[in-house]
XYZ file of C-alpha atoms in Angstrom:
292
model
C -20.442 -4.015 -20.687
C -23.446 -2.486 -22.416
C -25.742 0.104 -20.882
C -29.373 0.142 -21.879
C -32.739 1.474 -20.736
C -36.166 -0.130 -20.769
C -39.592 0.835 -19.504
C -41.446 -0.904 -16.708
C -45.075 -1.922 -17.216
C -46.206 1.399 -15.708
C -44.047 3.331 -18.197
C -41.289 4.304 -15.787
C -37.768 4.163 -17.313
C -35.290 1.717 -15.792
C -31.530 2.006 -16.347
C -29.751 -1.327 -16.702
C -26.406 -2.781 -17.777
C -25.684 -6.007 -19.657
C -22.482 -8.008 -19.294
C -22.844 -10.093 -22.428
C -21.339 -13.462 -23.239
C -21.181 -14.985 -26.755
C -22.416 -18.392 -25.572
C -24.012 -17.957 -22.150
C -24.793 -21.001 -20.048
C -27.531 -19.014 -18.280
C -28.770 -15.483 -17.637
C -28.163 -13.910 -14.216
C -29.961 -10.784 -13.003
C -28.432 -8.994 -10.016
C -31.040 -7.385 -7.750
C -29.279 -4.908 -5.499
C -29.790 -3.691 -1.967
C -31.637 -0.592 -0.835
C -29.697 2.622 -1.600
C -26.954 0.732 -3.487
C -26.462 1.663 -7.173
C -25.811 -0.961 -9.812
C -22.234 0.199 -10.412
C -21.349 -1.323 -7.023
C -22.006 -4.792 -8.479
C -19.901 -4.316 -11.622
C -16.871 -6.405 -10.506
C -19.134 -9.203 -9.327
C -21.016 -9.162 -12.643
C -17.737 -9.334 -14.556
C -16.649 -12.309 -12.449
C -19.827 -14.223 -13.330
C -19.479 -13.147 -16.940
C -15.998 -14.725 -16.974
C -17.610 -17.967 -15.759
C -19.858 -18.100 -18.822
C -22.931 -16.187 -17.688
C -24.786 -13.307 -19.277
C -25.329 -10.866 -16.406
C -27.658 -7.888 -16.021
C -27.750 -5.219 -13.309
C -30.215 -2.375 -12.774
C -30.922 0.767 -10.820
C -34.342 0.872 -9.172
C -36.370 4.027 -9.720
C -34.994 6.892 -7.661
C -31.519 5.317 -7.448
C -28.364 5.791 -9.557
C -29.054 6.227 -13.274
C -32.792 5.721 -12.674
C -33.000 8.751 -10.377
C -34.619 12.059 -11.379
C -32.797 15.385 -11.132
C -34.314 15.873 -7.665
C -35.930 13.455 -5.210
C -37.997 16.206 -3.599
C -41.627 15.421 -4.383
C -40.674 12.233 -6.230
C -43.250 9.530 -5.509
C -42.052 5.923 -5.277
C -43.618 2.745 -3.941
C -40.894 0.555 -2.419
C -42.694 -2.575 -3.603
C -42.491 -1.381 -7.208
C -38.719 -1.753 -7.212
C -39.525 -5.458 -7.518
C -43.001 -5.514 -9.101
C -42.113 -2.996 -11.811
C -38.359 -2.337 -12.182
C -36.828 -5.757 -11.526
C -39.773 -7.375 -13.296
C -39.062 -5.304 -16.413
C -35.434 -6.476 -16.562
C -36.406 -10.111 -15.992
C -39.028 -9.979 -18.748
C -36.455 -8.385 -21.049
C -33.805 -11.044 -20.400
C -35.723 -14.304 -19.940
C -35.450 -16.839 -22.779
C -37.021 -20.235 -23.168
C -33.654 -21.776 -24.041
C -31.685 -20.587 -20.985
C -32.177 -20.772 -17.222
C -32.603 -17.408 -15.509
C -31.034 -16.990 -12.090
C -31.366 -14.168 -9.609
C -28.565 -12.922 -7.355
C -30.080 -10.852 -4.562
C -28.459 -8.530 -2.067
C -30.562 -7.592 0.967
C -33.752 -6.117 -0.609
C -32.881 -8.006 -3.777
C -33.461 -11.244 -1.863
C -36.864 -9.943 -0.761
C -37.751 -8.972 -4.311
C -38.089 -12.522 -5.636
C -41.312 -13.067 -3.696
C -42.727 -9.751 -4.892
C -42.326 -10.451 -8.614
C -45.391 -10.968 -10.817
C -46.151 -14.611 -11.742
C -44.987 -14.185 -15.360
C -41.422 -13.374 -14.244
C -39.734 -16.776 -14.417
C -36.775 -17.263 -12.075
C -35.221 -20.717 -11.865
C -33.083 -20.233 -8.736
C -31.760 -17.507 -6.455
C -28.502 -17.054 -4.561
C -28.737 -14.155 -2.120
C -26.468 -12.371 0.336
C -27.399 -10.393 3.432
C -31.138 -11.035 3.396
C -32.822 -10.304 6.697
C -36.020 -9.166 8.362
C -34.772 -5.647 9.165
C -36.182 -5.562 12.712
C -33.770 -3.958 15.175
C -34.426 -6.736 17.683
C -32.438 -9.179 15.553
C -29.378 -6.930 15.783
C -26.677 -6.733 18.474
C -27.403 -4.114 21.204
C -25.049 -1.406 19.884
C -26.492 -1.658 16.376
C -30.029 -1.613 17.762
C -29.351 1.780 19.311
C -27.944 3.169 16.043
C -30.931 1.933 14.063
C -33.359 3.281 16.672
C -31.728 6.703 16.342
C -31.966 6.568 12.549
C -35.671 5.724 12.526
C -36.747 7.886 15.455
C -34.398 10.880 15.463
C -32.252 11.314 12.355
C -34.859 10.367 9.747
C -37.730 12.392 11.226
C -35.441 15.436 11.520
C -33.862 15.294 8.054
C -36.693 14.158 5.790
C -38.871 17.276 6.328
C -35.849 19.472 5.514
C -34.808 17.648 2.339
C -38.009 15.998 1.148
C -36.168 12.647 1.055
C -33.731 10.708 3.243
C -30.217 12.098 2.575
C -28.358 8.814 2.945
C -25.315 10.241 1.150
C -24.995 12.847 3.876
C -24.949 10.028 6.423
C -22.417 8.004 4.408
C -24.900 5.130 4.032
C -25.474 4.963 0.256
C -27.685 6.687 -2.298
C -30.330 9.152 -1.165
C -33.727 7.499 -0.692
C -37.093 8.741 -1.947
C -39.416 9.726 0.874
C -41.914 6.952 0.159
C -39.218 4.285 0.288
C -37.922 5.641 3.598
C -41.389 5.655 5.159
C -42.267 2.124 4.021
C -38.881 0.769 5.066
C -39.207 2.341 8.485
C -42.688 0.850 8.958
C -41.638 -2.652 7.880
C -38.633 -2.621 10.216
C -41.016 -2.268 13.160
C -42.129 -5.900 12.672
C -39.995 -8.920 13.708
C -40.842 -10.643 10.405
C -40.590 -7.433 8.358
C -43.327 -6.720 5.802
C -44.971 -10.081 6.459
C -46.289 -8.475 9.637
C -47.539 -5.283 7.984
C -51.300 -5.361 7.196
C -50.738 -2.780 4.444
C -48.379 -5.102 2.556
C -50.019 -8.516 2.833
C -51.892 -8.123 -0.454
C -48.548 -8.219 -2.320
C -47.000 -11.268 -0.666
C -48.720 -14.232 -2.346
C -45.719 -14.707 -4.615
C -43.483 -15.953 -1.802
C -45.354 -19.255 -1.535
C -45.342 -19.684 -5.333
C -41.531 -19.679 -5.645
C -40.912 -23.441 -5.414
C -37.299 -23.143 -6.564
C -33.809 -23.662 -5.103
C -32.763 -20.689 -2.971
C -29.415 -20.264 -1.199
C -29.120 -17.428 1.303
C -25.674 -16.563 2.682
C -25.244 -14.245 5.657
C -22.001 -13.147 7.266
C -21.764 -13.658 10.996
C -20.644 -10.001 11.263
C -23.527 -8.658 9.157
C -25.092 -6.568 11.906
C -28.155 -5.656 9.815
C -28.882 -9.208 8.704
C -27.599 -11.712 11.230
C -28.335 -15.385 10.459
C -31.308 -15.320 12.877
C -32.731 -12.320 11.013
C -32.303 -14.224 7.747
C -34.127 -17.227 9.162
C -37.045 -15.035 10.265
C -37.422 -13.663 6.747
C -36.823 -16.687 4.514
C -39.532 -18.576 6.398
C -41.802 -16.703 3.982
C -40.454 -18.788 1.071
C -42.604 -21.698 2.186
C -42.278 -23.776 -1.018
C -38.588 -23.196 -1.776
C -35.689 -25.630 -1.441
C -33.776 -23.476 1.045
C -30.059 -23.626 1.770
C -28.984 -21.355 4.646
C -25.277 -20.498 4.686
C -23.455 -18.795 7.580
C -20.282 -17.050 6.413
C -17.458 -16.665 8.928
C -15.205 -13.934 7.485
C -12.059 -15.371 9.082
C -12.708 -18.766 7.499
C -12.447 -17.064 4.099
C -9.374 -15.023 4.990
C -11.392 -11.822 5.419
C -11.167 -9.336 8.269
C -14.849 -8.579 7.902
C -17.794 -8.587 5.517
C -20.643 -6.674 7.147
C -23.861 -5.923 5.308
C -22.373 -4.385 2.174
C -19.015 -6.142 1.867
C -20.205 -9.268 0.037
C -19.731 -7.465 -3.265
C -16.558 -5.515 -2.507
C -13.527 -6.649 -4.467
C -11.720 -7.923 -1.353
C -14.579 -10.412 -0.855
C -14.195 -11.874 -4.363
C -13.207 -15.158 -2.710
C -16.949 -15.663 -2.093
C -18.021 -15.243 -5.698
C -16.898 -18.593 -7.175
C -19.303 -20.270 -4.753
C -22.188 -18.532 -6.501
C -21.087 -19.703 -9.960
C -20.451 -23.218 -8.625
C -23.908 -23.386 -7.019
C -25.622 -22.326 -10.233
C -23.465 -24.756 -12.189
C -24.504 -27.553 -9.859
C -28.142 -26.759 -10.524
C -27.671 -27.060 -14.260
C -25.770 -30.314 -13.886
C -28.183 -31.961 -11.479
C -31.603 -30.350 -11.654
C -31.829 -29.406 -15.311
C -29.856 -32.286 -16.796
C -30.814 -35.296 -14.678
C -33.543 -34.185 -12.238
C -31.354 -35.522 -9.411
C -31.977 -34.154 -5.905
C -30.408 -30.781 -5.208
C -27.185 -31.003 -3.175
C -26.375 -28.032 -0.923
């Protein structure tokens, strides 16, 4: 494990970690979820590393090791987590001789379509990607989310100058700009595809004509399979594989929205390595049709 720092195109520093391999079969970049620091993905990265992959993780600006001393007054554009921070890591790691794969978690699965055209990604496997709209959630979760957007957030953000997610036990604290954009996008059934302020940044979704697998747990209350389907419709040119994960079928009591990368869900991880391996065996070696 090797920590490093690079600068995005706009000059902002990005903290990243490399899990090197002496003879990697491919490079994998892990794009994390909103408010989740890169250290959460360390065990997963080590598991892929053991399968022969060179793996890189990162903290988006304002999160983890990429956060300033204080988030009060810190200006962040949520879209730039992909367009600037993730893009910087992909540019740093992409090589002509190796495929580059993306593993996305929630926002990380959104980020692929937001990347600049020069950021080559050959395939993506994502967990917990959804549209974010409360209407896709079960009734009890809808009420919780409604309270967060309409009561808790509006009360706490003026006091702190950011959303104190740590106080709520929901992850890393969020910069104010990220909170406000996230809240606005979640008002639309198809997330930021329905937001007139965001449409200028969404052309990249149609350009990603690559294999994409998106796995959602049936107990992921924030990203139910129907929420996933509403969002991934934006990847109009991709070869999409939609996977519904029943926790019990994998010997798990539950997965939820965050649990895909917890150590007790490691039973899911070999499927990711196997899927990427299949791509290299079929698509890159023989141009045979993708099997999913």
